[in-house]
Coordinates of N, CA and C in Angstrom, one line a residue:
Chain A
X1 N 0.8 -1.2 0.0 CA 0.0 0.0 0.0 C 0.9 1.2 0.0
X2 N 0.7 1.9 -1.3 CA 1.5 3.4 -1.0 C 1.1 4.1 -0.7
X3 N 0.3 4.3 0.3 CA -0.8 5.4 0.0 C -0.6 6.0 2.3
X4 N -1.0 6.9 2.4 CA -0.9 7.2 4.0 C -1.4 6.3 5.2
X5 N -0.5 5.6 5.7 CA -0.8 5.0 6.8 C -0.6 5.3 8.3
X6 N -1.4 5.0 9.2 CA -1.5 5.6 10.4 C -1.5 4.2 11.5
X7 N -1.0 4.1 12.4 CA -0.6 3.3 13.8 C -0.9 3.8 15.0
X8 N -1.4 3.5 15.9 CA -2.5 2.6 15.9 C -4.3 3.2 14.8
X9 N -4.8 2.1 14.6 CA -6.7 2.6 14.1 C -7.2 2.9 15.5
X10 N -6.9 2.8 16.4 CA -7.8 3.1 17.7 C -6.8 2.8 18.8
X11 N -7.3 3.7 19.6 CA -6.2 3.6 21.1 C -7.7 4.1 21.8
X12 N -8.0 3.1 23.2 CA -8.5 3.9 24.3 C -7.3 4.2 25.2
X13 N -7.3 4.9 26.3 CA -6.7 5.4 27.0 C -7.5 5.5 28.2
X14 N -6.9 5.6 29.7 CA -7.6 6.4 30.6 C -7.3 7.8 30.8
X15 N -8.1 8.4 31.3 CA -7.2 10.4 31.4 C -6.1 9.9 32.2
X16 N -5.5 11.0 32.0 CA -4.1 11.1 32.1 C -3.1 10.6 32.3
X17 N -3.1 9.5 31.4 CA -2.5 8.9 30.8 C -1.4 9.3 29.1
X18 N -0.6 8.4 28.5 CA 0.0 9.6 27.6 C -0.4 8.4 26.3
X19 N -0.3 9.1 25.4 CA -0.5 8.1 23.9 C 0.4 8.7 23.0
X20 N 1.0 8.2 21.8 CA 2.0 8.3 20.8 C 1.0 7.8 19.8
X21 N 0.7 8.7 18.6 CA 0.4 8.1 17.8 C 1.1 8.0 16.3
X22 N 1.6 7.4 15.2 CA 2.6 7.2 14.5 C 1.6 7.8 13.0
X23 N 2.5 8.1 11.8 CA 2.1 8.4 10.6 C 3.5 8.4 9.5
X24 N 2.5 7.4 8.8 CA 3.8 7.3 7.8 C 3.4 7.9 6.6
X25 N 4.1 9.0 5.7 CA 3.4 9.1 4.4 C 3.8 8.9 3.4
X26 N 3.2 9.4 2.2 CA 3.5 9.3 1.0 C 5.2 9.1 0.8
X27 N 5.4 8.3 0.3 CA 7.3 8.1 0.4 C 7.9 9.6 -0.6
X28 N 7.8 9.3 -1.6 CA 7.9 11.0 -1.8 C 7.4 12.2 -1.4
X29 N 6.6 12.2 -0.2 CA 6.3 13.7 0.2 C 7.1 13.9 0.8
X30 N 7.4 15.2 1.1 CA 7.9 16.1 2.1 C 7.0 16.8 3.0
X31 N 6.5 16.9 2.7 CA 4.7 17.8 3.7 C 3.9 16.7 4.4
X32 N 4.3 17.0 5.8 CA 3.1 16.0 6.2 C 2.4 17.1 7.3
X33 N 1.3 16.4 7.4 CA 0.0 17.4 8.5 C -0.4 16.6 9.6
X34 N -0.7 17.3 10.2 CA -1.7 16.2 11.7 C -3.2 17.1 11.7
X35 N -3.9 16.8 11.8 CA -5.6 17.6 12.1 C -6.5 16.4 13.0
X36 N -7.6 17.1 13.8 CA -8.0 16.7 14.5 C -9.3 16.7 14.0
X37 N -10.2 15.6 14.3 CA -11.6 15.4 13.9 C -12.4 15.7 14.4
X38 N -13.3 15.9 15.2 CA -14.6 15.4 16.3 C -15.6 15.3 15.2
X39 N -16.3 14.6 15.8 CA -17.8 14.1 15.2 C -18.9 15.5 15.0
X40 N -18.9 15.0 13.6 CA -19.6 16.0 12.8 C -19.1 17.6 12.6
X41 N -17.4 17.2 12.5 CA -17.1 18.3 12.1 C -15.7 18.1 11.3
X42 N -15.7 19.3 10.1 CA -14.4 19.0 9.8 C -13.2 19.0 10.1
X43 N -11.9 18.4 9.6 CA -10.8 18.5 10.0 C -10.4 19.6 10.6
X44 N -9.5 19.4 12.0 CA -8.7 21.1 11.9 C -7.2 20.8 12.4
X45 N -6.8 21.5 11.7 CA -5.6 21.5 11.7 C -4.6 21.7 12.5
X46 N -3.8 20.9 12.9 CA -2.8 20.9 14.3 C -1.7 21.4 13.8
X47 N -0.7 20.9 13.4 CA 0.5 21.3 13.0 C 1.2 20.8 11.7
X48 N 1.9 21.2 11.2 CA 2.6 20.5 9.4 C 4.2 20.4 9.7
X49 N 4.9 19.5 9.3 CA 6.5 19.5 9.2 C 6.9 19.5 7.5
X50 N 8.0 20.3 6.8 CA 8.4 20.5 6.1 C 9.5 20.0 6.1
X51 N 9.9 18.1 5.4 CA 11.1 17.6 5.8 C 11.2 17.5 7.7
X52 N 12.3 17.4 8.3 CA 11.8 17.7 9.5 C 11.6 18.6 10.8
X53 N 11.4 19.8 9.8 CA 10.9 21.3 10.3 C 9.8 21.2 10.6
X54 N 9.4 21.5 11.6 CA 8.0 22.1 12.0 C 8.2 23.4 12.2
X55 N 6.8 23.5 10.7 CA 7.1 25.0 10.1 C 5.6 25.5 11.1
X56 N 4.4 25.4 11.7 CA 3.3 25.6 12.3 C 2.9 25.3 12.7
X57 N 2.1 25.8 14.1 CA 1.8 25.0 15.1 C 0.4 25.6 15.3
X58 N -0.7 25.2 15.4 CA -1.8 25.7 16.0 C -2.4 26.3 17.5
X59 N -3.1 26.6 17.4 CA -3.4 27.6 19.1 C -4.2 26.0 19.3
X60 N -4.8 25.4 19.1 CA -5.5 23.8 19.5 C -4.2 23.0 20.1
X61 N -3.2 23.4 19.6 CA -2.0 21.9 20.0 C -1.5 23.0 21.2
X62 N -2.1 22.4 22.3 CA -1.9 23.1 23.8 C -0.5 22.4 24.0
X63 N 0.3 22.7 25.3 CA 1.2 22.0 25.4 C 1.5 20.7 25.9
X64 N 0.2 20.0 26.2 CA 0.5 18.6 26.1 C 0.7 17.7 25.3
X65 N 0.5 18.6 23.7 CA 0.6 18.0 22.6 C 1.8 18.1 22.2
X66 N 3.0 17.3 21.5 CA 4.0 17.1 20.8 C 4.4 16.6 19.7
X67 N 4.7 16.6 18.6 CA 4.7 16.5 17.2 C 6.5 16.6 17.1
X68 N 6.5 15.2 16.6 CA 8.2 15.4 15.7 C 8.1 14.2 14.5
X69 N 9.2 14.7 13.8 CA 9.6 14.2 12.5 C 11.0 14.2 11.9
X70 N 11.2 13.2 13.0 CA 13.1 13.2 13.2 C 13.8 12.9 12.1
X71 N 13.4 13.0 11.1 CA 14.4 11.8 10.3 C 13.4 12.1 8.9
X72 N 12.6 13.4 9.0 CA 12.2 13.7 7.9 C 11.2 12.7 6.7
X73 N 10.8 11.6 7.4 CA 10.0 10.6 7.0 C 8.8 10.7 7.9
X74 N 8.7 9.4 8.5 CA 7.0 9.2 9.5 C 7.2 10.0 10.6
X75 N 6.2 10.3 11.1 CA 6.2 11.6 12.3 C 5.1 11.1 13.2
X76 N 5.5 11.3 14.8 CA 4.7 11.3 15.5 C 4.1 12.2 16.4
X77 N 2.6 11.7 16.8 CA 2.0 12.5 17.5 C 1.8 12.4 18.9
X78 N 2.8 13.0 19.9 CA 2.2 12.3 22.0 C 1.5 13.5 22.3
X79 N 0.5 13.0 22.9 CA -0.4 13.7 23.8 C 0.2 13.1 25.2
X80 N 0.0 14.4 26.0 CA 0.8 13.7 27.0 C -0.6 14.0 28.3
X81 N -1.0 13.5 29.3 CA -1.5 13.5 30.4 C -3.1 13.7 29.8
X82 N -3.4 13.0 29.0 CA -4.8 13.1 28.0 C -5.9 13.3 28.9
X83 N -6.9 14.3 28.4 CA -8.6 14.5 28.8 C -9.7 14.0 28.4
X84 N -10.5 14.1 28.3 CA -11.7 13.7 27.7 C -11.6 14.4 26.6
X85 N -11.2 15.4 26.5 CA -11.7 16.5 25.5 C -10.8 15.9 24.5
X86 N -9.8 15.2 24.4 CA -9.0 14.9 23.7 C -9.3 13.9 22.8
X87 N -10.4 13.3 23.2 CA -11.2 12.2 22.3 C -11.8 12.9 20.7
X88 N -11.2 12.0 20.0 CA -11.8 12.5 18.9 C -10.1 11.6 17.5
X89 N -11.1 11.9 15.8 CA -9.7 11.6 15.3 C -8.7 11.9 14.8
X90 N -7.5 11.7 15.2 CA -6.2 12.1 14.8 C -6.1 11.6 13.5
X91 N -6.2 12.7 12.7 CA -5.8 12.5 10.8 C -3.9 12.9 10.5
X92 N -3.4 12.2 9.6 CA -2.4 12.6 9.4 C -2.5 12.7 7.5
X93 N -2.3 14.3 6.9 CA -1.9 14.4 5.6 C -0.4 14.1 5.2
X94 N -0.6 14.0 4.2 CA 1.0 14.6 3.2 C 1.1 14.4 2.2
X95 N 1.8 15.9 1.5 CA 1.9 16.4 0.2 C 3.4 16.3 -0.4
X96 N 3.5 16.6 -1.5 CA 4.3 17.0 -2.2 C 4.6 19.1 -2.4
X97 N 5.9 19.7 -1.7 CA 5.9 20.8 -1.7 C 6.1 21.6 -2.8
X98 N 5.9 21.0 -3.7 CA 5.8 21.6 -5.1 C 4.8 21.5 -5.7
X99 N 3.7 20.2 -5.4 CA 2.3 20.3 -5.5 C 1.9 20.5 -3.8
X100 N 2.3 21.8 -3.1 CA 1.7 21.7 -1.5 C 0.2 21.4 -1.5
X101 N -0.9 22.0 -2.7 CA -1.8 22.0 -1.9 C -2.7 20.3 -2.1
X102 N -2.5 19.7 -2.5 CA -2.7 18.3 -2.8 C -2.3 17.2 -1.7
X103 N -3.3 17.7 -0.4 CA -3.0 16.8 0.7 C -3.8 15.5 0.8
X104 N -3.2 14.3 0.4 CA -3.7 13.0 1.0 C -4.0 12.2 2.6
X105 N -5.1 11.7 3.1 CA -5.1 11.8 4.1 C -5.1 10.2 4.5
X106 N -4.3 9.9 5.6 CA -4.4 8.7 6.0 C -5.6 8.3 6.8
X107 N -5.9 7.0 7.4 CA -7.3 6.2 7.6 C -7.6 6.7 9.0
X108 N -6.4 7.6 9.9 CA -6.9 8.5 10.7 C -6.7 7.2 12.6
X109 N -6.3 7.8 13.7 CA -6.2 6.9 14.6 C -7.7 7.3 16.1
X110 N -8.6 6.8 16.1 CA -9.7 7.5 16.4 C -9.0 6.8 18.5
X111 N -9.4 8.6 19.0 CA -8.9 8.2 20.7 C -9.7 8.3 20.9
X112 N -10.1 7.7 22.2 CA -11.3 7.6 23.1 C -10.4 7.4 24.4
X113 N -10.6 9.1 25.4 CA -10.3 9.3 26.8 C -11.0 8.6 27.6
X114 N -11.3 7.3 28.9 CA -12.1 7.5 29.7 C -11.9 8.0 31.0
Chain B
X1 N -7.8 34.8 10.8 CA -7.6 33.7 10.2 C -8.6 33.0 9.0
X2 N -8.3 32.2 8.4 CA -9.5 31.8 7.3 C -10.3 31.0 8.0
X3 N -11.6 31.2 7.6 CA -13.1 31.3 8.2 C -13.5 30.2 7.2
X4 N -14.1 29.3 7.0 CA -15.2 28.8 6.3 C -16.1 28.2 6.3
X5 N -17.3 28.9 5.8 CA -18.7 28.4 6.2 C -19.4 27.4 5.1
X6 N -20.3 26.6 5.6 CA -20.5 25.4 4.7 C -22.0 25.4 4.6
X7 N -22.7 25.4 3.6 CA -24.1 24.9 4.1 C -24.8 24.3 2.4
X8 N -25.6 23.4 2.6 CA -26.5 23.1 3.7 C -25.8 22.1 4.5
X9 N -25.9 21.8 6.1 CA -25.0 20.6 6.7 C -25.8 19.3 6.4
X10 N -26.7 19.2 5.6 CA -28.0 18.0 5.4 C -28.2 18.5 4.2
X11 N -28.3 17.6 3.1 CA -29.2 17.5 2.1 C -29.5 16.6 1.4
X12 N -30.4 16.3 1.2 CA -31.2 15.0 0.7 C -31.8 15.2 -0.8
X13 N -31.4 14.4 -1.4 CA -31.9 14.6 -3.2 C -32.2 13.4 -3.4
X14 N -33.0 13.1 -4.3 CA -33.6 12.0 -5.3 C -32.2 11.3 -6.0
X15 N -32.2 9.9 -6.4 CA -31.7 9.5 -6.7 C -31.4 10.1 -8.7
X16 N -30.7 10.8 -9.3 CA -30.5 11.2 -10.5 C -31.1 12.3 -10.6
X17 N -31.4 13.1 -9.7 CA -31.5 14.9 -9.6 C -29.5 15.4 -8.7
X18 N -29.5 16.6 -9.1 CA -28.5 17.3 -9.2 C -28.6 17.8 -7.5
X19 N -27.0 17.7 -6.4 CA -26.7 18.5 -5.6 C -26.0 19.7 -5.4
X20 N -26.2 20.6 -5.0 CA -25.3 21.8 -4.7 C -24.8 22.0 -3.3
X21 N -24.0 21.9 -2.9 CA -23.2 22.7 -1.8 C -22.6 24.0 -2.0
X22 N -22.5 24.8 -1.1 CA -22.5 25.9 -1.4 C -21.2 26.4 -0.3
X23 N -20.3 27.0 -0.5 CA -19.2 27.5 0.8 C -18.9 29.2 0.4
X24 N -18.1 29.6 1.7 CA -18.0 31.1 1.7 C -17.0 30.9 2.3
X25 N -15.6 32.1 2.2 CA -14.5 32.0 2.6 C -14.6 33.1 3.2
X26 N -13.3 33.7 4.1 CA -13.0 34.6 4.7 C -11.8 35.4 4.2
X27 N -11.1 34.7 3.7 CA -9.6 35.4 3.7 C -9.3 35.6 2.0
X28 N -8.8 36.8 1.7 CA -8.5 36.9 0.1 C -7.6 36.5 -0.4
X29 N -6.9 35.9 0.8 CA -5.4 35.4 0.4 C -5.4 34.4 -0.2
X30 N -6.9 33.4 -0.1 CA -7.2 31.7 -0.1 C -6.7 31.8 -1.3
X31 N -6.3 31.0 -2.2 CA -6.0 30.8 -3.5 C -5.8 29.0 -3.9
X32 N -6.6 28.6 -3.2 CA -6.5 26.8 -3.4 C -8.0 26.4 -2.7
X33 N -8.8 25.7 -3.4 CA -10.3 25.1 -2.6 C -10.4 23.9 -2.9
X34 N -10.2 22.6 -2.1 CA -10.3 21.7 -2.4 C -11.6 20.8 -1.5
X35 N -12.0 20.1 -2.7 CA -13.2 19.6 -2.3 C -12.7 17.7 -1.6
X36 N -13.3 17.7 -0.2 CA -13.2 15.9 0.3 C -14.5 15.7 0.3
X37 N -14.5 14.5 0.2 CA -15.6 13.4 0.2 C -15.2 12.4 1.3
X38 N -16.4 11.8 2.7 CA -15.7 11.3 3.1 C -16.9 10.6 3.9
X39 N -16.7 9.1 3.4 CA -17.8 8.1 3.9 C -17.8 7.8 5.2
X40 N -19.0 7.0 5.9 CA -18.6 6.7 7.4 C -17.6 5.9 7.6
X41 N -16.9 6.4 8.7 CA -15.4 5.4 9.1 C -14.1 5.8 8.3
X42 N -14.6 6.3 7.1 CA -13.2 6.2 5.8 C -12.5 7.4 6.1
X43 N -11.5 7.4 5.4 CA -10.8 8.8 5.4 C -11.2 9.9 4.6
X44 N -11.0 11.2 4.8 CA -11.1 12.1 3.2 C -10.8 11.9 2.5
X45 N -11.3 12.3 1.0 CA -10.8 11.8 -0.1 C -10.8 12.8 -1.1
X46 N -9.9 13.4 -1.5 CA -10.1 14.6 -2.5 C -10.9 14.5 -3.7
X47 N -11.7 14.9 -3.9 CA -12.4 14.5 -5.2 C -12.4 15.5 -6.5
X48 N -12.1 16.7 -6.1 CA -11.7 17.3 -7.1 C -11.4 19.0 -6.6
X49 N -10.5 19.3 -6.9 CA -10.1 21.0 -6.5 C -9.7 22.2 -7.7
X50 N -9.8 23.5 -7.2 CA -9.6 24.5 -8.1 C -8.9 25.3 -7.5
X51 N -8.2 26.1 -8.6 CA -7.4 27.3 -7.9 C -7.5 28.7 -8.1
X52 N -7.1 29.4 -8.2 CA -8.1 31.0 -7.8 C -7.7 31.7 -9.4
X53 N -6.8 30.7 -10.4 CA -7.2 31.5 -11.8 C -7.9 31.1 -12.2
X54 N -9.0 29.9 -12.1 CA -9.7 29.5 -12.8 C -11.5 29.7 -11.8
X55 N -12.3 29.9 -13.0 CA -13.4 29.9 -12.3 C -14.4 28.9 -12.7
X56 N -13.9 27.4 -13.1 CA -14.5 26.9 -13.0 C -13.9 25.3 -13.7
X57 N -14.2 24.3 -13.2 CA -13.4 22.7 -13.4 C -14.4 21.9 -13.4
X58 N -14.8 21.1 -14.0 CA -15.7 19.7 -14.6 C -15.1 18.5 -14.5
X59 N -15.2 17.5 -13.6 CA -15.1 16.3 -14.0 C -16.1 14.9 -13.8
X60 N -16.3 14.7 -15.2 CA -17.7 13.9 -15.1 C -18.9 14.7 -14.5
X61 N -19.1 14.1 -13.6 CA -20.2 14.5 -13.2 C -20.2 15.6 -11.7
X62 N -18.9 15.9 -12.2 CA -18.4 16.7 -10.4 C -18.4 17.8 -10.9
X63 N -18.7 19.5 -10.7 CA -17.9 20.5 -11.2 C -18.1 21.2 -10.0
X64 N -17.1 22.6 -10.0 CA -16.9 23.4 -8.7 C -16.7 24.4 -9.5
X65 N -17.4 25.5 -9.0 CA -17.3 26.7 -9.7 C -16.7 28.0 -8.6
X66 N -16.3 29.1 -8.5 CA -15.4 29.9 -8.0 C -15.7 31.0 -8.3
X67 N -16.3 31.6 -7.1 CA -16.3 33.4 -7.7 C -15.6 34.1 -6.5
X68 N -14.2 34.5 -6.6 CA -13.5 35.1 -5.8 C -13.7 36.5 -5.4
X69 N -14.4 37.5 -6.4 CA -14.8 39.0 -5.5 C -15.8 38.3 -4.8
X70 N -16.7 37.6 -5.1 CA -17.3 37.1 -3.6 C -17.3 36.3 -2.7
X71 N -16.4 35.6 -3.5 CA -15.6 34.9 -1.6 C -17.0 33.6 -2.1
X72 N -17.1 33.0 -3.1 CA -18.3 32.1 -2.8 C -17.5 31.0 -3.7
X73 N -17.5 29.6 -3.3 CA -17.4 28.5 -4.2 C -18.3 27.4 -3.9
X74 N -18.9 27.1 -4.8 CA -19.7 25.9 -4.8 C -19.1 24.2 -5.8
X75 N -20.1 23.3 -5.0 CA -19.5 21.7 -5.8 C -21.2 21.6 -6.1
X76 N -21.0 20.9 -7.4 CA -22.3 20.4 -8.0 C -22.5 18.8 -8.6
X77 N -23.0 18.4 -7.8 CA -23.0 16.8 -8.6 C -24.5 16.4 -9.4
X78 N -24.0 16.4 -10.8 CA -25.2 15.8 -11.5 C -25.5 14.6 -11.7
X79 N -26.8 13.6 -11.5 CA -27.4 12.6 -12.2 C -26.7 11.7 -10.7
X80 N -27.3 12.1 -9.6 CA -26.5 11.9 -8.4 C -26.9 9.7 -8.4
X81 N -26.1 9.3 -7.7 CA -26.1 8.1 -7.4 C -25.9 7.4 -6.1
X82 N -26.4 6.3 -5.5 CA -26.7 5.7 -4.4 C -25.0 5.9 -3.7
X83 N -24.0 5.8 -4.4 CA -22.8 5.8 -3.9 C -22.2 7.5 -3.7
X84 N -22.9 8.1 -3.8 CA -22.5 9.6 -3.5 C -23.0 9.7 -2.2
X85 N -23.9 9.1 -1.6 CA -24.5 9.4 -0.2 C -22.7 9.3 0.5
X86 N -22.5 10.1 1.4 CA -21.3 10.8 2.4 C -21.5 11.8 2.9
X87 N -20.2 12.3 3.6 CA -20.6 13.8 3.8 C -19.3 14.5 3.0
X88 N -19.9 15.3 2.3 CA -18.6 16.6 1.4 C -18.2 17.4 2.0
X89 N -16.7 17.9 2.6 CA -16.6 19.3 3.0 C -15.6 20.4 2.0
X90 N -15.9 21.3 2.0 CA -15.2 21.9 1.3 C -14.0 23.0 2.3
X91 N -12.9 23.4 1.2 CA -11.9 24.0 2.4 C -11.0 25.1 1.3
X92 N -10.6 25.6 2.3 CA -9.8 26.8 1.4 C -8.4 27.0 2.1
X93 N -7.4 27.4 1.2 CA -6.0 27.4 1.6 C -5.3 28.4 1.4
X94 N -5.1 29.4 2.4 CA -4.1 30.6 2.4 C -2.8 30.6 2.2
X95 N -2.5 29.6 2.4 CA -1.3 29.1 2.4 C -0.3 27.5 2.7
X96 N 0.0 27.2 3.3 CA 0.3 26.1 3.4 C -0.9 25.2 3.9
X97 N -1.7 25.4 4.9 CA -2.3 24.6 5.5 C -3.7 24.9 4.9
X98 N -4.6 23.5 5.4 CA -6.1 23.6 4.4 C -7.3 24.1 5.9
X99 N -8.2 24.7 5.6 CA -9.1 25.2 6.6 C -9.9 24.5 6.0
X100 N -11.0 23.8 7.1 CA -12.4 23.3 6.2 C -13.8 23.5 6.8
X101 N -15.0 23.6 6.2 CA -15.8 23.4 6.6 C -16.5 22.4 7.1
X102 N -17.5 22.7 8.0 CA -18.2 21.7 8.7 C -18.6 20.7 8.2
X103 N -18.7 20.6 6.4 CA -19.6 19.6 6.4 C -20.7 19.5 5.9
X104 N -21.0 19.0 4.6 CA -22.5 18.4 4.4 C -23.1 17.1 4.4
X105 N -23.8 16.6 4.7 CA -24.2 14.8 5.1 C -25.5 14.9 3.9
X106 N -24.7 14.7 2.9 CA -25.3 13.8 1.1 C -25.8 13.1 1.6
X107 N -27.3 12.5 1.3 CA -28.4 11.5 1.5 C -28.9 11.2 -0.2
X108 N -28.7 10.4 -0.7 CA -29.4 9.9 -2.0 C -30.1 8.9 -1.9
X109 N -31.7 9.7 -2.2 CA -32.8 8.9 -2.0 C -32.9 7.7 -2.8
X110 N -33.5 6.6 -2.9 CA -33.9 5.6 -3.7 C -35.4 6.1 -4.5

């Protein structure tokens, strides 16, 4: 499959507790994204790494949220000391920076806080 | 920041009558609108996008039309089919990252 894959499809957790969640993309991209879901609404967007810059960060990725992309390939996501509110799902894109706006999105890792 | 409003969040058409969604942007900067499609459980799926020289792209049965002084873009599906039922959001891009809207939940009647 060459297409965006994501590790774990589902994590419960208890609050405060920490989770990692993994994303591997497109082998030729360089742009990858993280956005968050809730139910019945669209994506929004957390943060993007350019190679393994993290070029933006959203006012939603509070600081128990952490994002890296060491090695300029798959990138992870830790939420650290998780809430309820935190339930919802973790989408990971990635593009090509020369076609940036053409983001593919992986099958997404759905959390549930209890 | 870029704003995007989406409506209708529900619409329901007859099976081979035509849908419209309709979006509104905020920011003049947007210059990228791309349309997902995205069934229960599945991921988004791009289904087709436009960019701020053109005001208007066709495929098959998809088109999205663009009117930038007013900040309005719409997706139109003709001769709609049982496999379009989803929900569509549409999004707009200032710049690197995509903003989207809420959302419409496609119902195609039988």
């Amino acid at each position: 499959d060459t297409g965006v894959s994501q590790d774990p499809r589902h994590k419960i957790t208890k609050r405060g507790q920490n989770v990692t969640f993994r994303c591997d993309p497109i082998s030729e991209h360089n742009r990858l994204y993280w956005y968050r879901q809730t139910l019945g609404q669209g994506p929004e967007f957390l943060t993007y790494f350019q190679n393994e810059a993290q070029l933006e960060k959203s006012r939603l990725l509070s600081d128990r949220f952490s994002a890296e992309r060491p090695k300029g390939s798959f990138s992870t996501l830790e939420i650290q000391r998780t809430e309820q509110g935190d339930s919802a799902m973790y989408l990971c894109a990635s593009s090509l920076s020369g076609k940036t706006y053409e983001q593919y999105f992986g099958p997404g890792t759905r959390l549930t806080v209890t | 920041g870029e704003n995007v409003e989406q409506h209708p969040s529900t619409l329901s058409v007859q099976e081979g009558d035509s849908a419209v969604i309709k979006c509104t942007y905020s920011d003049s900067a947007s210059n990228y609108f791309p349309w997902y499609k995205q069934e229960l459980g599945k991921r988004p799926q791009l289904i087709i996008d436009i960019r701020s020289n053109v005001g208007e792209k066709k495929d098959q049965r998809i088109a999205v039309t663009l009117n930038k002084t007013a900040k309005h873009f719409s997706l139109h599906i003709t001769e709609t089919q049982p496999e379009d039922s989803a929900v569509y959001f549409c999004a707009a891009s200032p710049d690197d990252k995509i903003i989207f809207g809420k959302g419409t939940r496609l119902h195609i009647l039988p």
